[in-house]
Every structure is written in C-alpha cells, then in structure tokens.
Coordinates of C-alpha atoms in Angstrom, one line a residue:
M1 CA 28.6 6.4 -8.2
I2 CA 25.7 8.1 -6.4
A3 CA 27.3 7.3 -3.0
I4 CA 30.5 8.9 -4.1
F5 CA 28.7 11.9 -5.4
F6 CA 26.7 12.2 -2.2
F7 CA 29.8 12.0 0.0
F8 CA 31.7 14.5 -2.0
F9 CA 29.0 17.2 -2.0
T10 CA 28.1 16.6 1.7
S11 CA 31.8 16.9 2.7
N12 CA 32.2 20.1 0.8
I13 CA 29.1 21.6 2.4
L14 CA 30.3 20.7 5.9
F15 CA 33.8 22.0 5.1
F16 CA 32.9 25.3 3.5
L17 CA 30.0 26.4 5.7
P18 CA 32.1 27.2 8.8
L19 CA 34.6 29.0 6.6
H20 CA 32.2 31.2 4.7
H21 CA 32.6 33.9 7.3
S22 CA 35.8 32.7 8.8
A23 CA 37.2 34.4 11.8
T24 CA 40.5 36.2 11.9
P25 CA 43.2 35.1 14.3
S26 CA 42.8 36.6 17.8
C27 CA 43.6 40.3 17.3
P28 CA 43.5 43.1 19.8
N29 CA 41.0 45.9 19.0
T30 CA 43.6 48.5 19.8
F31 CA 47.3 48.6 20.7
S32 CA 49.7 51.3 22.0
C33 CA 53.4 51.6 21.8
P34 CA 55.3 51.9 25.2
N35 CA 56.2 55.4 26.3
T36 CA 53.9 57.1 23.8
F37 CA 51.1 58.3 26.2
T38 CA 50.5 61.4 24.1
L39 CA 49.4 59.3 21.1
S40 CA 45.9 57.7 21.2
P41 CA 45.9 53.9 20.7
F42 CA 46.1 52.4 17.2
K43 CA 43.4 50.3 15.7
Y44 CA 42.6 48.7 12.3
P45 CA 43.8 49.1 9.5
F46 CA 47.1 49.4 11.6
Y47 CA 48.6 46.4 13.3
N48 CA 51.5 45.9 15.7
A49 CA 54.6 44.4 14.0
K50 CA 54.6 41.8 16.8
D51 CA 51.1 40.6 15.9
N52 CA 49.8 38.3 13.1
T53 CA 49.8 40.1 9.7
S54 CA 46.1 39.2 9.3
C55 CA 45.3 41.7 12.0
G56 CA 45.7 44.7 9.7
L57 CA 47.0 46.2 6.5
I58 CA 49.6 48.7 7.6
K59 CA 52.4 47.6 10.0
V60 CA 53.5 49.8 12.9
N61 CA 56.8 49.3 14.6
C62 CA 57.1 50.3 18.2
T63 CA 60.8 51.4 18.4
L64 CA 62.8 53.1 21.2
N65 CA 62.4 56.3 19.3
G66 CA 58.7 56.1 19.1
P67 CA 56.2 54.4 16.7
A68 CA 56.8 54.3 12.9
F69 CA 54.7 52.7 10.2
Q70 CA 56.2 50.9 7.2
Y71 CA 55.3 51.6 3.6
R72 CA 57.2 50.4 0.5
R73 CA 60.1 49.3 2.7
E74 CA 60.5 52.9 4.0
S75 CA 59.9 53.8 7.7
Y76 CA 58.0 56.9 8.6
K77 CA 58.3 58.2 12.2
I78 CA 54.9 59.2 13.8
F79 CA 54.9 62.5 15.7
K80 CA 51.2 63.1 16.1
K81 CA 48.1 61.1 15.6
Y82 CA 44.6 62.5 15.1
D83 CA 41.4 61.2 16.5
S84 CA 40.4 59.8 13.1
N85 CA 43.1 57.2 13.7
S86 CA 44.1 57.2 10.1
S87 CA 45.8 60.7 10.0
F88 CA 49.3 61.4 11.3
I89 CA 52.1 63.9 11.3
I90 CA 55.1 61.9 10.1
R91 CA 58.7 62.3 9.0
N92 CA 60.8 60.3 6.5
T93 CA 64.6 60.4 7.2
T94 CA 65.5 59.1 3.7
F95 CA 63.5 61.8 2.0
K96 CA 65.1 64.4 4.3
K97 CA 68.6 63.3 3.2
L98 CA 67.6 63.4 -0.5
L99 CA 66.3 67.0 -0.1
K100 CA 69.5 68.2 1.6
T101 CA 71.5 67.1 -1.4
D102 CA 69.0 68.2 -4.0
S103 CA 68.8 64.7 -5.2
C104 CA 66.6 64.0 -8.2
D105 CA 65.6 60.7 -6.4
A106 CA 63.5 62.9 -4.1
L107 CA 61.3 64.0 -7.0
M108 CA 60.8 60.4 -8.1
N109 CA 59.3 59.3 -4.8
N110 CA 55.6 59.4 -5.4
I111 CA 54.2 58.7 -2.0
T112 CA 50.5 58.7 -2.7
S113 CA 50.5 56.4 -5.8
P114 CA 50.3 53.6 -6.5
S115 CA 48.5 52.4 -3.4
P116 CA 46.6 49.1 -2.6
L117 CA 43.0 48.8 -3.5
L118 CA 42.0 48.3 0.1
F119 CA 42.9 51.8 1.1
S120 CA 44.2 55.0 -0.4
I121 CA 46.9 57.4 0.7
S122 CA 46.6 61.2 0.8
I123 CA 49.1 63.8 2.1
H124 CA 48.8 67.5 3.1
P125 CA 49.9 70.0 2.0
F126 CA 51.3 68.7 -1.3
I127 CA 52.5 69.9 -4.7
T128 CA 51.7 68.2 -8.0
L129 CA 54.6 67.6 -10.3
F130 CA 54.6 66.3 -13.8
K131 CA 57.6 64.0 -14.5
C132 CA 58.0 64.0 -18.3
R133 CA 60.4 61.7 -20.2
R134 CA 63.0 63.1 -22.5
D135 CA 62.5 61.1 -25.7
T136 CA 63.2 63.0 -28.9
S137 CA 64.1 66.7 -29.2
Y138 CA 60.7 67.2 -30.8
A139 CA 58.9 65.6 -27.9
I140 CA 60.8 67.7 -25.4
L141 CA 59.9 70.9 -27.3
E142 CA 56.2 69.8 -27.5
T143 CA 56.0 69.1 -23.8
E144 CA 57.8 72.3 -22.9
T145 CA 55.4 74.4 -25.1
Y146 CA 52.4 72.7 -23.5
F147 CA 53.3 73.5 -19.9
N148 CA 54.6 77.0 -20.7
K149 CA 51.2 77.9 -22.0
L150 CA 49.8 76.9 -18.6
N151 CA 52.4 79.0 -16.8
Y152 CA 54.1 76.0 -15.2
T153 CA 57.6 76.3 -13.7
S154 CA 60.2 73.7 -14.9
Y155 CA 63.1 72.0 -13.3
K156 CA 65.5 70.4 -15.8
N157 CA 68.6 69.4 -13.8
C158 CA 67.7 65.7 -13.7
S159 CA 68.8 63.1 -16.3
N160 CA 66.1 61.5 -18.5
Y161 CA 63.3 63.6 -17.0
D162 CA 62.0 67.2 -16.9
F163 CA 59.7 68.3 -14.1
Y164 CA 56.9 70.9 -14.3
Y165 CA 54.9 72.3 -11.4
M166 CA 52.9 75.3 -10.0
H167 CA 53.0 76.9 -6.6
P168 CA 51.6 74.3 -4.1
F169 CA 48.9 76.5 -2.9
N170 CA 47.5 77.1 -6.3
K171 CA 44.8 74.6 -7.1
T172 CA 46.5 72.3 -9.6
T173 CA 44.3 69.9 -11.5
V174 CA 45.6 67.3 -13.8
P175 CA 45.1 68.3 -17.4
T176 CA 43.0 65.9 -19.4
N177 CA 45.2 66.1 -22.5
I178 CA 48.5 65.6 -20.7
S179 CA 51.2 63.8 -22.8
H180 CA 51.6 60.1 -22.3
R181 CA 55.2 60.8 -21.6
C182 CA 54.4 62.6 -18.3
Q183 CA 53.6 61.0 -15.0
V184 CA 51.7 62.7 -12.1
I185 CA 53.7 62.9 -8.9
Q186 CA 52.5 64.3 -5.5
L187 CA 55.0 65.3 -2.9
P188 CA 54.7 67.0 0.5
V189 CA 55.6 70.7 0.9
K190 CA 56.4 73.0 3.8
K191 CA 53.3 74.6 5.4
N192 CA 55.0 78.0 5.7
V193 CA 55.8 78.4 2.0
S194 CA 54.6 81.9 1.1
A195 CA 53.6 83.3 -2.2
K196 CA 56.7 85.5 -2.1
T197 CA 58.9 82.5 -1.6
S198 CA 57.4 80.7 -4.6
N199 CA 58.0 83.6 -6.9
V200 CA 61.7 83.6 -6.1
T201 CA 63.1 80.4 -4.7
A202 CA 60.8 77.9 -6.2
E203 CA 61.7 78.9 -9.7
T204 CA 65.4 78.1 -9.1
N205 CA 65.2 75.3 -6.5
I206 CA 62.1 73.2 -6.1
F207 CA 63.7 71.3 -3.2
S208 CA 63.3 74.4 -1.0
L209 CA 59.5 73.8 -1.2
L210 CA 59.5 70.2 -0.2
S211 CA 59.4 68.8 3.4
P212 CA 60.2 65.4 4.9
R213 CA 57.6 66.2 7.7
F214 CA 54.0 66.2 6.6
S215 CA 50.4 65.1 7.3
I216 CA 49.3 61.7 5.9
S217 CA 46.0 59.8 6.1
F218 CA 44.9 56.3 5.0
P219 CA 41.1 56.3 4.2
L220 CA 39.7 52.8 3.6
S221 CA 38.0 51.8 0.4
V222 CA 34.2 51.6 0.3
S223 CA 34.3 47.8 0.5
C224 CA 36.6 47.8 3.5
Q225 CA 34.5 50.5 5.3
E226 CA 31.5 48.1 4.9
C227 CA 33.6 45.3 6.4
N228 CA 34.5 47.5 9.3
K229 CA 30.9 48.5 9.9
N230 CA 30.0 44.8 10.2
G231 CA 32.6 44.2 12.8
S232 CA 35.0 42.5 10.3
R233 CA 38.4 43.1 8.7
C234 CA 39.1 43.5 4.9
Q235 CA 41.9 41.1 4.2
S236 CA 43.2 38.5 1.6
T237 CA 42.1 35.0 2.2
T238 CA 43.5 31.5 1.5
N239 CA 40.9 31.2 -1.2
G240 CA 43.0 33.5 -3.4
G241 CA 41.0 36.7 -3.1
V242 CA 39.9 39.5 -0.8
Q243 CA 36.8 39.5 1.4
C244 CA 35.6 40.4 4.9
L245 CA 37.1 38.2 7.6
Y246 CA 35.0 38.3 10.7
T247 CA 36.6 38.6 14.1
K248 CA 35.9 36.0 16.8
K249 CA 33.2 38.2 18.2
A250 CA 31.3 38.2 14.9
K251 CA 31.3 34.4 14.4
R252 CA 27.9 33.0 13.4
D253 CA 25.8 31.4 16.1
K254 CA 26.4 27.6 16.3
K255 CA 22.7 26.9 16.1
L256 CA 22.5 28.8 12.8
T257 CA 25.4 26.9 11.5
L258 CA 23.8 23.6 12.4
I259 CA 20.6 24.6 10.6
L260 CA 22.5 25.6 7.5
V261 CA 24.3 22.3 7.5
L262 CA 21.1 20.3 7.8
V263 CA 19.5 22.3 5.0
G264 CA 22.5 21.6 2.9
F265 CA 22.3 17.9 3.7
V266 CA 18.7 17.7 2.7
F267 CA 19.3 19.6 -0.5
I268 CA 22.2 17.3 -1.5
L269 CA 20.1 14.2 -0.7
M270 CA 17.3 15.5 -2.9
L271 CA 19.8 16.3 -5.7
C272 CA 21.3 12.8 -5.6
S273 CA 17.8 11.3 -5.8
V274 CA 16.9 13.3 -8.9
I275 CA 20.2 12.3 -10.6
F276 CA 19.6 8.7 -9.8
I277 CA 16.1 8.8 -11.3
I278 CA 17.4 10.6 -14.5
R279 CA 20.1 8.0 -14.9
R280 CA 17.6 5.1 -14.6
C281 CA 15.2 6.8 -17.1
F282 CA 17.8 7.5 -19.7
K283 CA 20.1 4.6 -19.3
G284 CA 21.1 3.2 -22.7
K285 CA 19.3 6.0 -24.6
H286 CA 22.1 8.6 -24.5
F287 CA 25.7 8.1 -25.7
P288 CA 25.0 4.7 -27.4
Y289 CA 28.5 4.9 -28.9
L290 CA 30.2 4.2 -25.6
S291 CA 31.4 0.7 -26.4
S292 CA 34.7 -1.1 -26.9
N293 CA 34.7 -0.1 -30.6
H294 CA 37.3 2.4 -31.8
N295 CA 36.4 6.0 -31.0
S296 CA 36.4 6.7 -34.7
R297 CA 33.0 5.0 -35.0
I298 CA 31.5 7.5 -32.5
L299 CA 31.2 10.4 -34.9
E300 CA 28.7 11.1 -37.7
D301 CA 30.2 11.3 -41.2
D302 CA 30.4 15.1 -41.3
T303 CA 31.2 15.9 -37.7
L304 CA 34.8 16.7 -38.2
S305 CA 34.7 17.9 -41.9
C306 CA 32.9 21.2 -41.5
G307 CA 35.4 23.9 -42.6
I308 CA 38.5 21.8 -42.0
S309 CA 40.6 19.3 -43.9
V310 CA 40.3 15.6 -43.4
F311 CA 43.6 13.7 -43.0
S312 CA 44.1 10.0 -43.3
Y313 CA 45.7 8.1 -40.4
T314 CA 48.5 6.9 -42.6
E315 CA 49.3 10.4 -43.7
L316 CA 49.7 11.6 -40.1
E317 CA 51.5 8.4 -39.1
N318 CA 54.1 9.1 -41.8
A319 CA 54.3 12.8 -40.8
T320 CA 55.1 11.9 -37.2
E321 CA 57.4 9.0 -38.1
K322 CA 54.8 6.5 -36.7
F323 CA 54.2 8.7 -33.6
N324 CA 57.8 8.5 -32.6
P325 CA 58.2 9.2 -28.8
S326 CA 61.1 11.6 -29.7
H327 CA 58.5 13.7 -31.5
V328 CA 56.3 14.3 -28.4
L329 CA 55.8 18.0 -27.8
G330 CA 53.6 17.6 -24.7
D331 CA 51.0 15.5 -22.9
G332 CA 47.6 17.1 -22.8
G333 CA 44.6 16.3 -20.7
F334 CA 43.3 13.7 -23.1
G335 CA 46.4 12.6 -25.1
A336 CA 49.9 13.3 -26.4
V337 CA 50.8 16.0 -28.9
Y338 CA 53.4 15.1 -31.6
Y339 CA 55.5 17.1 -34.0
G340 CA 55.0 16.2 -37.7
K341 CA 55.8 17.4 -41.2
L342 CA 53.4 16.8 -44.1
E343 CA 54.5 16.0 -47.6
D344 CA 53.6 19.5 -48.7
G345 CA 56.2 20.8 -46.2
R346 CA 53.9 22.1 -43.6
E347 CA 54.9 21.6 -40.0
I348 CA 52.1 20.4 -37.8
A349 CA 51.2 19.4 -34.2
V350 CA 49.1 16.3 -34.0
K351 CA 46.9 15.6 -30.9
K352 CA 46.2 12.0 -30.3
L353 CA 43.1 11.0 -28.3
Y354 CA 43.6 8.3 -25.6
E355 CA 41.2 5.5 -26.3
H356 CA 38.1 4.4 -24.4
N357 CA 37.6 7.5 -22.3
Y358 CA 34.3 9.4 -22.7
K359 CA 35.5 12.5 -20.8
R360 CA 38.5 12.9 -23.1
L361 CA 36.3 12.3 -26.1
Q362 CA 34.1 15.2 -24.9
H363 CA 37.1 17.5 -24.7
F364 CA 38.2 16.4 -28.2
M365 CA 34.8 17.1 -29.7
N366 CA 34.6 20.4 -27.8
E367 CA 37.9 21.6 -29.3
V368 CA 36.8 20.8 -32.8
D369 CA 33.5 22.6 -32.4
I370 CA 35.1 25.7 -31.0
L371 CA 38.1 26.0 -33.3
T372 CA 36.1 25.5 -36.5
R373 CA 34.0 28.6 -35.7
L374 CA 36.9 30.9 -34.5
R375 CA 39.4 32.9 -36.4
H376 CA 41.8 35.2 -34.6
P377 CA 45.6 36.0 -35.1
N378 CA 46.3 35.0 -31.5
L379 CA 44.4 31.7 -31.5
V380 CA 46.1 28.5 -32.7
V381 CA 44.8 27.3 -36.1
L382 CA 43.1 23.9 -36.5
Y383 CA 44.1 22.5 -39.9
G384 CA 41.9 19.4 -39.7
S385 CA 41.3 16.0 -38.3
T386 CA 41.0 12.3 -39.2
S387 CA 37.6 11.0 -40.4
R388 CA 35.3 8.6 -38.6
Q389 CA 36.8 5.7 -40.5
S390 CA 40.2 6.4 -39.0
R391 CA 41.9 4.0 -36.6
E392 CA 42.2 6.8 -34.1
L393 CA 40.8 10.3 -33.6
L394 CA 43.5 12.9 -34.3
L395 CA 43.5 16.7 -34.5
V396 CA 45.9 18.6 -36.7
Y397 CA 47.1 22.1 -35.8
E398 CA 49.6 24.6 -37.0
Y399 CA 53.0 23.9 -35.4
I400 CA 54.2 26.8 -33.1
S401 CA 57.9 26.6 -33.0
N402 CA 59.0 28.5 -29.9
G403 CA 57.4 26.5 -27.1
T404 CA 55.1 28.0 -24.4
V405 CA 55.4 31.0 -22.1
A406 CA 55.8 28.5 -19.2
D407 CA 58.9 27.0 -21.0
H408 CA 60.5 30.5 -21.3
L409 CA 59.6 31.6 -17.7
H410 CA 60.7 28.6 -15.7
G411 CA 61.0 25.6 -18.1
E412 CA 63.5 24.0 -20.5
R413 CA 63.8 27.2 -22.6
A414 CA 64.1 29.5 -19.6
N415 CA 66.5 32.4 -20.4
R416 CA 65.0 35.5 -18.6
S417 CA 67.4 37.9 -20.4
V418 CA 65.7 36.9 -23.7
L419 CA 62.1 37.4 -22.3
T420 CA 62.4 41.2 -21.9
W421 CA 59.7 43.3 -20.2
Q422 CA 58.6 44.6 -23.7
I423 CA 58.1 41.0 -24.9
R424 CA 56.2 40.1 -21.7
M425 CA 53.9 43.1 -22.2
N426 CA 53.3 42.1 -25.8
I427 CA 52.4 38.5 -24.6
A428 CA 50.0 40.0 -22.0
I429 CA 48.3 42.2 -24.6
Q430 CA 48.0 39.5 -27.3
T431 CA 46.7 36.9 -24.8
A432 CA 44.1 39.4 -23.5
S433 CA 43.1 40.2 -27.1
A434 CA 42.5 36.5 -27.7
L435 CA 40.4 36.2 -24.6
V436 CA 38.4 39.3 -25.4
Y437 CA 37.6 37.7 -28.8
L438 CA 36.6 34.4 -27.2
H439 CA 34.3 36.1 -24.7
A440 CA 32.7 38.2 -27.5
S441 CA 32.1 34.8 -29.2
E442 CA 30.4 33.5 -26.1
I443 CA 33.3 31.1 -25.3
I444 CA 34.9 30.7 -21.9
H445 CA 38.4 29.2 -22.3
R446 CA 38.4 27.7 -18.7
D447 CA 42.1 26.7 -18.8
V448 CA 44.1 29.9 -19.3
K449 CA 47.6 29.3 -18.1
T450 CA 51.2 29.9 -19.4
S451 CA 51.6 26.4 -20.7
N452 CA 48.6 27.0 -23.0
I453 CA 50.1 30.2 -24.4
L454 CA 52.3 29.2 -27.4
L455 CA 55.0 31.5 -28.9
D456 CA 56.3 31.6 -32.4
H457 CA 59.8 32.5 -33.4
N458 CA 58.9 36.2 -33.2
F459 CA 57.4 35.7 -29.7
L460 CA 53.8 36.3 -31.1
V461 CA 51.1 34.6 -29.0
K462 CA 48.9 31.7 -30.0
V463 CA 46.4 30.6 -27.3
A464 CA 45.8 26.9 -27.4
D465 CA 44.0 23.9 -25.8
F466 CA 40.2 24.5 -25.9
G467 CA 39.3 21.0 -24.6
L468 CA 37.8 22.4 -21.4
S469 CA 36.2 25.5 -23.0
R470 CA 32.5 26.1 -22.7
L471 CA 29.8 28.0 -24.7
M472 CA 28.4 30.8 -22.6
P473 CA 25.1 32.2 -24.1
N474 CA 24.6 35.9 -23.8
D475 CA 21.3 35.5 -22.0
V476 CA 22.7 33.7 -18.9
S477 CA 24.9 35.0 -16.1
H478 CA 26.8 31.8 -15.5
V479 CA 27.0 28.1 -16.4
S480 CA 26.7 25.5 -13.6
T481 CA 29.4 22.9 -14.0
A482 CA 31.9 20.9 -12.0
P483 CA 35.2 22.8 -11.6
Q484 CA 37.9 21.8 -14.1
G485 CA 41.2 23.4 -14.8
T486 CA 44.7 23.6 -13.5
P487 CA 45.6 24.0 -9.8
G488 CA 46.9 27.5 -9.2
Y489 CA 44.8 29.0 -12.0
V490 CA 41.2 28.0 -11.1
D491 CA 38.8 30.8 -10.0
P492 CA 38.3 30.1 -6.2
Q493 CA 34.7 31.3 -6.4
Y494 CA 34.0 28.9 -9.3
N495 CA 35.7 26.2 -7.3
Q496 CA 33.2 26.8 -4.4
R497 CA 30.0 27.7 -6.2
Y498 CA 30.3 25.6 -9.4
Q499 CA 29.3 28.7 -11.3
L500 CA 31.4 29.3 -14.4
T501 CA 31.5 32.9 -15.8
D502 CA 33.8 34.8 -18.1
K503 CA 35.3 36.3 -14.9
S504 CA 36.8 32.9 -14.3
D505 CA 39.1 33.5 -17.3
V506 CA 39.9 36.9 -15.8
Y507 CA 41.1 35.3 -12.6
S508 CA 43.3 32.8 -14.5
F509 CA 44.7 35.7 -16.6
G510 CA 45.5 37.5 -13.4
V511 CA 47.8 34.6 -12.4
V512 CA 49.4 34.8 -15.8
L513 CA 50.1 38.5 -15.3
I514 CA 51.8 37.7 -12.0
Q515 CA 53.9 35.0 -13.7
L516 CA 55.0 37.5 -16.4
I517 CA 56.1 39.8 -13.6
S518 CA 57.8 37.2 -11.4
S519 CA 58.7 34.3 -13.6
M520 CA 57.4 32.1 -10.7
T521 CA 55.3 28.9 -11.0
A522 CA 51.6 29.0 -10.2
V523 CA 52.0 26.5 -7.4
D524 CA 55.2 26.1 -5.3
L525 CA 55.2 23.8 -2.3
R526 CA 58.4 25.4 -1.0
R527 CA 56.5 28.5 -0.1
S528 CA 54.7 28.9 3.2
Q529 CA 51.4 27.1 3.5
D530 CA 49.1 30.1 2.9
E531 CA 51.3 31.2 -0.1
I532 CA 51.8 28.0 -2.0
S533 CA 49.4 29.4 -4.6
L534 CA 51.2 32.2 -6.5
A535 CA 47.9 34.2 -6.4
N536 CA 47.9 34.3 -2.6
F537 CA 51.6 35.1 -2.5
A538 CA 51.0 38.0 -4.9
L539 CA 47.9 39.3 -3.2
N540 CA 49.8 39.5 0.1
R541 CA 52.8 41.3 -1.4
I542 CA 50.7 43.8 -3.3
Q543 CA 48.5 44.6 -0.3
R544 CA 51.6 45.4 1.7
C545 CA 53.2 47.4 -1.0
E546 CA 56.0 44.9 -1.3
I547 CA 55.8 44.5 -5.1
D548 CA 59.6 44.4 -5.3
Q549 CA 59.5 40.9 -3.8
L550 CA 57.4 39.8 -6.9
I551 CA 59.5 41.3 -9.6
D552 CA 62.0 39.1 -11.6
P553 CA 65.4 40.8 -11.1
A554 CA 66.2 40.0 -14.8
L555 CA 63.7 42.7 -15.8
G556 CA 66.0 45.4 -14.6
S557 CA 63.4 47.4 -12.8
D558 CA 65.9 48.5 -10.2
S559 CA 67.8 50.5 -12.7
N560 CA 64.9 51.6 -14.9
E561 CA 62.2 53.7 -13.3
E562 CA 59.9 53.5 -16.3
I563 CA 59.9 49.7 -16.4
K564 CA 59.3 49.6 -12.6
N565 CA 56.3 51.9 -12.9
M566 CA 54.9 49.7 -15.7
I567 CA 55.4 46.5 -13.7
T568 CA 53.7 48.2 -10.7
S569 CA 50.7 49.1 -12.9
V570 CA 50.5 45.6 -14.2
A571 CA 50.7 44.2 -10.7
E572 CA 47.8 46.4 -9.6
L573 CA 45.8 45.2 -12.6
A574 CA 46.5 41.6 -11.6
F575 CA 45.4 42.4 -8.1
Q576 CA 42.0 43.4 -9.5
C577 CA 41.8 40.3 -11.6
L578 CA 42.5 38.1 -8.6
Q579 CA 39.7 39.4 -6.4
Y580 CA 37.7 36.5 -4.8
D581 CA 34.4 38.2 -5.6
S582 CA 34.0 37.8 -9.4
E583 CA 31.9 41.0 -9.5
M584 CA 34.9 43.0 -8.3
R585 CA 37.0 41.8 -11.2
P586 CA 37.2 43.8 -14.5
T587 CA 36.1 42.3 -17.8
M588 CA 38.7 41.2 -20.3
N589 CA 37.8 44.2 -22.4
E590 CA 38.7 46.5 -19.4
V591 CA 41.8 44.5 -18.8
L592 CA 42.9 44.9 -22.4
D593 CA 42.3 48.6 -22.3
V594 CA 44.4 49.0 -19.2
L595 CA 47.2 47.0 -20.7
M596 CA 47.2 49.1 -23.8
D597 CA 47.3 52.3 -21.7
I598 CA 50.3 50.9 -19.7

C-alpha cells in the first residue's frame, strides 16, 4: 500500500513539475503579411492564420487584398496599424452593405460586446444606442417617456425593437436606471459628422451617421498584461483553464527543475514514512467494524434515526418487488438505486449499499449526515433508512419522476425541443440556488454534474447524490483530500493540488452551464485530443468568439436575437467559472446573481 502511494505521488511530482510553466509551441515574436510594407509587423495577441492557434488570441489572415483579422466569423480588412500594435483602421464589408440598404441588422451588430475576458474591444468614434424590446403597449410608452425626458432621438422602423440615441459627439453615459428591456449597443460613426448634420439627418436616418470604416483597438486584460511582461502568453491550457504559458525562451533552468524534483522526492518520502508510522500505531484501534459481518452492524443504534424515518428491510423489499432489476433507476458510486412504492402510496427511490466496502460505506454515512441537516426546495429529500439490525443498509429518498438533466440533454429522454431555453435557464438558476445554500451550510457537493440534477414532471430541479460531499468549516480556506468526482467535471486545480474549496463546485457548475448551452457530453473521445473535455472545447470557442459552435441549434438562437444574447451571457459566465485559477472564479452567490440578471 505504501509502495503504491509512494509511486503515485512521485510520478505526479515528476509529471507536473515540468508542466507548471509549460512552454507554448514555437511561435514567431512577430510576423508580417506579404506586400504590406507600410504596416508594422504584427505581434501577440495577434497570430498568423498559418501558425498554431496557441500563438495568439486574434487571428490575422494574409490575403491578396491585404491583411484582415477575424472576429465573430466576420472579416475586417486592415488599412492602417498604429505603433501600439493593437490599434487599427479597419473596414467591414458586410456592415457596409447593411448600411446601404438601411437594414436593421446593422443596428443589431454590437461590435464591442460581448468580448472575451482575455482582452477587450473598443472603437472610435462611436455612438451609443439603446435597443429596447417592444413588449406591451404600456412598456413601449414607459420606455419612450423615459428617453424623451433625456432628449434622446428614436428610430422605430425595425420590428420588435425601438432604438434611442444621442449625437455621437455628445458624451453619452449609460443611465443607471435604464429599463431591463433595453440593451446597450456601440456602433462606429463617421468622423466628419457635424452638429448641423446631426440636427437634420440623424433624426430621420440614423444609418447616415454610421460608418463601416473605423478605428478599433484590443487592450489586453490586466492578467494578460502581466503574462506579457513576464515573457509569456495568456492562453487556455489542457488543464481546463486559463494561465500564462511561457515561451521557449522563458523555460525554467534545468538545474532548478532538478532541484525541485529532488525536493519533491524527499517530501514524498517523508510523508510516506509518517503515514506508515501512523498506520502501525493505530492499527486495529480505528474502524473496528471492518469485518465480514453485515454492514448493518457497523452503526450505533441512533446513527440513522435522527430526524428521519426508519424502514424495515422487508418493507423496502416489498416496495421494490424484491429489488427487481427492472426497477433499477441507476447505478451510483456505491450501489444501485431502485424505484419503489410504499403501502401508503408514496413513490420512493431506494439506494442499496454494496457490501464489504469501507469507501462506499463512508459515502453512505456521509450522505445521511448531510441530508438530515439540510432543507431546501432544490435538494432531494431523504425520507429515511433501515436500522442497524437490517440485513442491508438502505437509504430511502423521494422519487423524482422525470429523470436527470443528462437524460434530457443527451440520454434516453433526449428531446431538445422539449428542453427549451427558458427551462434550461430555470434549471441553471435552481441548481445554483441549491449550491449557494450548500456553501452557506459549509457543505461542498464535490460531484456536481447533469446526472446528479434530477427533474420532476414540472422540470423543477432536485440536486442529489451527496456521497462525495465534504464539510467545509468557515475558518479554513480549503480541505486537503484526494481528488474524487467525475471526469470532465473535476476542478483541474483541485486535481493537481489536492485542495478542495467551494470554487471546485463552481468549476463543475461551469461545465453544467456549457452542457445546458450545447447539449454535449462532458467528455467526448471523438473530439480532438486537447478538446476531449467539454470545458477545454468551450474555453477555446469562447476565447475566439466562436460561441455559435457551442450552441445547440434546437434552442433557436439563429432566429431569436434575445435568446442568442442570453446564451452568450451565460457562456461568458461559464467562462469565468472554468478558470484554472480558483481565485479568478466567482462565488456561487455571484454566479446566481448573474443568472438572475440574465
């Protein structure tokens, strides 16, 4: 046992140390497009379309007509580049065509938002529009009255939306009490628009103000600027997060690496020695109940009777038709779950513990301890259990009739037209509410995933399976424990450092959010090697503003701008939840607040 433990930890030290500041693929410091001598060379965060995508964040295509960068599947031709390297004069052909036809689609194209968290986007000069939904006639009147008081001009020739704006050279700040029906849009305008023009033309035709040619810049976020200062690149990693990836020139010295490996080796050797001594000292004193006797003899008389009902084995055997295999609802980490019906008519789910397994017994007892102290509308209810005299240890829960979220997204109940975006948003909010309650109760779930989110016939959420959950006292920052959970959902930082925090649940919830958007599985071996994990796949797509590749077509975002905006906002929230550094992730309270705002 000690030898295996020693080998496992030493192998991990040797494996992860060289990767801690892993180097990016060989990337040029700068690059230039042919026949563009008037433009200074490009450098990070831009990368040549011919190079590896890990070389930068914004792709530049060197075409026969000159360089163009890609953003949201649109191509923007570059005419001039400033010394700052992140500022350009550009033109968008699609936007130009929309302006010529006075198409309302031109007013929907918010270029500056949303943008990835690694960099922001700003344009100059620009005009601020307020795109307001037409809901009820009262809402329309209320919105119109609000903007009229502020002397805004309106444009009302678009279906579903009204637009309000001021002259672009007036300093337009976003009102703090703006209606939730209105969205802020920033669009480029002509440099030579005069005050006289705005008083005449702008009131009748807003399109005369807008320009397909404008200045744009891409300032890096603070964290990415720090990466750059240290000679590294801010990029997503195979660990499922975002961190500084060092270039080959910034690799650590081999001598330092060797010293760290030796230090790690000595530390693990000492740790194993301590564990060996502890096991020798306490052998036979702890866990005296680990014997060949039935697990029911393990428990004290009142262990399972505090606040819950005690069922006889015969009663539950009859309820499940002698644990008929046709009644199996699922197979958990420590035993099967059966459907049953009590004599009083209540439908139940019965968890049956596999025998002679201490680890599974721990999970069983953990779930009892947690569920007897918790009460929340979005947590599954524990009805009771068998007593210590029972032939087997059984837990009895309320039966949730509509399967799991996983079943509805990509399982046996999958019918994506039924699981509408509104239902998915409700699932996200209710699950987040349950996790907020758990964290407030000093409980870390540790196995948040779509197959542990049950749905009733009204698609209301019941979070289940607390076998892996841990108590997290308020006076500690983390709990040191060996990583447990489900592949695809496990916090990569927890997986490396063995430090469990409430932010580990936040990471897992981020994967759930991506699944609600995409209907994809958390792990898919058919995807490329660095995107087998859905978290990695999503991080890459969101960073490159390719969220469309994540969205389940059944959600109808192509034809509904409001749904698309909501999905984009949820994707950005998931991006924050999936950060490698747990300190960069929001709390579940913050996550819930954002979901409610969306």
